[in-house]
PDB file of C-alpha atoms in Angstrom:
ATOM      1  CA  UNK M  22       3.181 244.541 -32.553  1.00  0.00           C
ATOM      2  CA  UNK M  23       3.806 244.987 -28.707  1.00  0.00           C
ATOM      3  CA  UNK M  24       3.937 247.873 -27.262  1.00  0.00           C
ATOM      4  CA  UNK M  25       4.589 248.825 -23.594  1.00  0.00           C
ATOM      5  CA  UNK M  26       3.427 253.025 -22.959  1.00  0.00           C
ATOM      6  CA  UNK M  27       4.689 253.922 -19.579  1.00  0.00           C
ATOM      7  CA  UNK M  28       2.974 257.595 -18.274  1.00  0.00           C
ATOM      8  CA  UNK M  29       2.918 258.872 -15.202  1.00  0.00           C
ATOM      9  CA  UNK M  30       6.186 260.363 -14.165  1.00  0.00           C
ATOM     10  CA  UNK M  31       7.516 263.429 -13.315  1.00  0.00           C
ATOM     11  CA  UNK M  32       8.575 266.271 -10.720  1.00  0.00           C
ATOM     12  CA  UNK M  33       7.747 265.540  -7.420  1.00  0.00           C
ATOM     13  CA  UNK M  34       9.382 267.162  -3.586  1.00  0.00           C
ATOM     14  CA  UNK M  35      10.898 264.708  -1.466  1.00  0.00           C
ATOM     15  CA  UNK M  36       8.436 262.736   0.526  1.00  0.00           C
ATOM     16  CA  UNK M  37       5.766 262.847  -1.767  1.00  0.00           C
ATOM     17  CA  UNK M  38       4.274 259.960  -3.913  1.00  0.00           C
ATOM     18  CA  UNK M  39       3.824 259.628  -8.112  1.00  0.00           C
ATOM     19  CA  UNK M  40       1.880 256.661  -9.658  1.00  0.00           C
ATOM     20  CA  UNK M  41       3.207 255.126 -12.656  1.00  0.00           C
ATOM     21  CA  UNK M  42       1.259 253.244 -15.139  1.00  0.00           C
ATOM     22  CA  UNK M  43       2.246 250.977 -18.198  1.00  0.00           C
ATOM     23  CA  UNK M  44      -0.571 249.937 -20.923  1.00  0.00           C
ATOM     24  CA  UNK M  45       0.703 247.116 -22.794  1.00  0.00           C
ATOM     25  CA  UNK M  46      -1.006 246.118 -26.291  1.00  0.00           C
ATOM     26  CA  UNK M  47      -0.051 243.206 -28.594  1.00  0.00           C
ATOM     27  CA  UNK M  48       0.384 239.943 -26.501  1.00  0.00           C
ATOM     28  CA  UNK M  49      -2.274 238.490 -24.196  1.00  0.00           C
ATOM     29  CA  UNK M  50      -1.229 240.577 -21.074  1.00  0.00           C
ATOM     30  CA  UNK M  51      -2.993 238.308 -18.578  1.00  0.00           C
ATOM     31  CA  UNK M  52      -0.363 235.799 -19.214  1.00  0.00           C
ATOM     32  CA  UNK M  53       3.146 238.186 -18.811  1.00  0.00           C
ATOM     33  CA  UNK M  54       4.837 238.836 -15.552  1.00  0.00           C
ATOM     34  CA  UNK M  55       5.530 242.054 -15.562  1.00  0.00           C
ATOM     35  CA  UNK M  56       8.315 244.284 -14.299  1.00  0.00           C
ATOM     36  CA  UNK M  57       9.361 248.237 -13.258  1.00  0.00           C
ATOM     37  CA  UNK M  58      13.263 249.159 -13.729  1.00  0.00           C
ATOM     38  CA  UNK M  59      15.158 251.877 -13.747  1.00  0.00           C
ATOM     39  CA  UNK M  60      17.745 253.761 -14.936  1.00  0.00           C
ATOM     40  CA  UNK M  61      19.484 256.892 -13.668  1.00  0.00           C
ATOM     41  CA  UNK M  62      21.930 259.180 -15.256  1.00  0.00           C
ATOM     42  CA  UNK M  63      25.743 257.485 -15.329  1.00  0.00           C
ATOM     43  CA  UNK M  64      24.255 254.078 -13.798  1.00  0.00           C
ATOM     44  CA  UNK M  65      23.185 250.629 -14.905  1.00  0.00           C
ATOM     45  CA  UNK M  66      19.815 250.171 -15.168  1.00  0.00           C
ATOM     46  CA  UNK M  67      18.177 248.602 -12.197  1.00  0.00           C
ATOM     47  CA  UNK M  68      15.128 246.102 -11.243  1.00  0.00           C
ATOM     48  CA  UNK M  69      12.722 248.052  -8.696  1.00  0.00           C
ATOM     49  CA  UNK M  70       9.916 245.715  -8.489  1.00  0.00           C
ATOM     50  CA  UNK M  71       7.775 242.534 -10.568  1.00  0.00           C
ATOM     51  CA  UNK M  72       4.567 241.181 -10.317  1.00  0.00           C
ATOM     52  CA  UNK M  73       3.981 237.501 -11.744  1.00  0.00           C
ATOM     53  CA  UNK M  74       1.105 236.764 -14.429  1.00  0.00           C
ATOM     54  CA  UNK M  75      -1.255 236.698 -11.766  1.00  0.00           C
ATOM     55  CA  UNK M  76      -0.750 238.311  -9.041  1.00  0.00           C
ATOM     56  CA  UNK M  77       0.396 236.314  -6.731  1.00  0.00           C
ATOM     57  CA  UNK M  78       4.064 236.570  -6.267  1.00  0.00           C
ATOM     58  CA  UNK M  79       5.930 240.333  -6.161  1.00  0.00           C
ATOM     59  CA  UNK M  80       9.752 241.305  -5.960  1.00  0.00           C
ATOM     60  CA  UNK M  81      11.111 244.171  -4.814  1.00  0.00           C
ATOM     61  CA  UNK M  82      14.530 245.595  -4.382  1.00  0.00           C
ATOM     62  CA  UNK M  83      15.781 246.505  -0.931  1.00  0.00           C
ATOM     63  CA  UNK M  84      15.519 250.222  -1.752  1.00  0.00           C
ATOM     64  CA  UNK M  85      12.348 250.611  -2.275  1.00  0.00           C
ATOM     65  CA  UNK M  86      10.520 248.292  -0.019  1.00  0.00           C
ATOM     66  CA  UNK M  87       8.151 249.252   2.211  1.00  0.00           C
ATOM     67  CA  UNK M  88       7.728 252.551   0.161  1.00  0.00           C
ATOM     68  CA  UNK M  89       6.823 250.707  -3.779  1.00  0.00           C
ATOM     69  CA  UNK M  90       3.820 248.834  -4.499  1.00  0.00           C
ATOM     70  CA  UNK M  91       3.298 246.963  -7.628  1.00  0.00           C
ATOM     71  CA  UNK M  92       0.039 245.999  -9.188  1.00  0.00           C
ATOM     72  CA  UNK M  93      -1.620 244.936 -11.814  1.00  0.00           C
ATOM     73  CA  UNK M  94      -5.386 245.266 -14.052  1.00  0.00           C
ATOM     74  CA  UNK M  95      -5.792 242.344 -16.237  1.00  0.00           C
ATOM     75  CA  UNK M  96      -8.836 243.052 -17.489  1.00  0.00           C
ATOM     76  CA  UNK M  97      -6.939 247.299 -18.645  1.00  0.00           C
ATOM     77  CA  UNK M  98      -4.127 245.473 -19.704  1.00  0.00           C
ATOM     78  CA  UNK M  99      -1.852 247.649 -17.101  1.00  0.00           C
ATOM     79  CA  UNK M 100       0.227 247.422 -14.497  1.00  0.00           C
ATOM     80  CA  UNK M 101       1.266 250.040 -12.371  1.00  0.00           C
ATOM     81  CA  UNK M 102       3.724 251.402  -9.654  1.00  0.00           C
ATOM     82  CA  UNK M 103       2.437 253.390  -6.478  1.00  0.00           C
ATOM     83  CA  UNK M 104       5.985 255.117  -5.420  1.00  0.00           C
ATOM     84  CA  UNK M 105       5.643 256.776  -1.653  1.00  0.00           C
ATOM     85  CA  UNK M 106       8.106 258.521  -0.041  1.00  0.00           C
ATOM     86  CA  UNK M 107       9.799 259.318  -3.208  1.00  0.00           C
ATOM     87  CA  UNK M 108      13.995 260.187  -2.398  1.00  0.00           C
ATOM     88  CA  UNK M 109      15.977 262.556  -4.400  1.00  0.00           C
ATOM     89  CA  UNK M 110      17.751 258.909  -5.363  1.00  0.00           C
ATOM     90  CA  UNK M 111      14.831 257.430  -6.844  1.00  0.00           C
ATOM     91  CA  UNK M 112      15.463 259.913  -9.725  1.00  0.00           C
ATOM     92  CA  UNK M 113      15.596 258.079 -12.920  1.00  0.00           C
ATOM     93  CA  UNK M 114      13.897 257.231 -16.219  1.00  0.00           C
ATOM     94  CA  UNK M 115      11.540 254.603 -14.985  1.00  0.00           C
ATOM     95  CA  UNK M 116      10.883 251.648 -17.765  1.00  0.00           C
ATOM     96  CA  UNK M 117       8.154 248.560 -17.494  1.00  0.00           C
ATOM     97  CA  UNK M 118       8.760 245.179 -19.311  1.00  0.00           C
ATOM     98  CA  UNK M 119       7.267 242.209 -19.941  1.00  0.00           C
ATOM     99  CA  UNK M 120       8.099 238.217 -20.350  1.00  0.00           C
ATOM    100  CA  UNK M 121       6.280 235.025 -20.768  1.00  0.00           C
ATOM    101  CA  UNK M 122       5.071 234.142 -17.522  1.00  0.00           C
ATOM    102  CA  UNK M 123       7.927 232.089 -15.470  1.00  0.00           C
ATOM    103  CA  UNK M 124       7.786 229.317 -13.197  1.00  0.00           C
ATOM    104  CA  UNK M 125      10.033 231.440 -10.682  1.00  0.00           C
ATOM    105  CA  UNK M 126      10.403 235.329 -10.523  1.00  0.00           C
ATOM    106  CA  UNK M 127      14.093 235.337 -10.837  1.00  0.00           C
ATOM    107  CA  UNK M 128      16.093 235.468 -12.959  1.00  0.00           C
ATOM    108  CA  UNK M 129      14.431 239.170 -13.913  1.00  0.00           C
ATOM    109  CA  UNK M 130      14.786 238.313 -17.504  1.00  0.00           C
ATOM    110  CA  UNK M 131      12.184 240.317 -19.491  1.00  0.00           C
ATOM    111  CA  UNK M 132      11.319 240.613 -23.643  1.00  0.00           C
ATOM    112  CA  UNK M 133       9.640 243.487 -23.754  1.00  0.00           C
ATOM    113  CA  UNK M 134      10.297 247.276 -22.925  1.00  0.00           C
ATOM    114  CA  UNK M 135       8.417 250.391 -22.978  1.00  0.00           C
ATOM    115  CA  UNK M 136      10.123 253.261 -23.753  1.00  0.00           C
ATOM    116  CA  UNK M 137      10.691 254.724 -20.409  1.00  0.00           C
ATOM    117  CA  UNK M 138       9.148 258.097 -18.331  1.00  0.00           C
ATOM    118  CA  UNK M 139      11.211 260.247 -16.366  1.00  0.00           C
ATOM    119  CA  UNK M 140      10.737 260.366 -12.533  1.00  0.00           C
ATOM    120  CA  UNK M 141      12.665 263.336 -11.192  1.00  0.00           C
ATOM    121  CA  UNK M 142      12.499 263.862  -6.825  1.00  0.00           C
ATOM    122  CA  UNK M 143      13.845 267.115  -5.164  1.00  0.00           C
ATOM    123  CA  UNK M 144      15.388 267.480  -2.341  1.00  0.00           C
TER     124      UNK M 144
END
């Protein structure tokens, strides 16, 4: 059974930084890209950032780069989201998800989805 546990979120003042982590269990993690979206309230869910199977290759949207770093621990089956100067409209439920390694990041097509933690920035 896969499982994706995202932790890590929660209230944070504008400017300030929150680290979110995802432990995946059930598949052989070293061999998943793996991907951050998110979802806020009354919009569509969004990609924020990717990191290929290993390492090599990142995406991330306009919004956030410069401020989001994505990374990954093969060997603690995690991957994880340093988020610096956090906006008020980087507020949303914040979701990882994996997929077979690809031979190109995009499409952002993943299989698997954790079940989301809340990230919540005031302004």
């Amino acid at each position: 059974q896969v499982q994706l546990v995202e932790s890590g979120g929660g209230l944070v003042q504008a400017g300030g930084s929150l680290r979110l982590s995802c432990v995946v269990s059930g598949l052989r993690f070293s061999s998943y890209d793996m991907g951050w979206f998110r979802q806020a309230p009354g919009k569509e869910r969004e990609s924020v950032a990717a990191i290929n199977w290993s390492a090599g290759s990142t995406y991330y949207a306009d919004s956030v780069k410069g401020r989001f770093t994505v990374s990954r621990d093969n060997a603690k089956n995690t991957v994880y989201l340093q988020m610096n100067s956090l906006k008020p409209e980087d507020t949303a439920v914040y979701y990882c998800a994996a997929r077979w390694r690809a031979r190109e990041m995009r499409p952002l097509e993943f299989d698997y989805w954790g079940q989301g933690t809340q990230v919540t920035v005031s302004s």
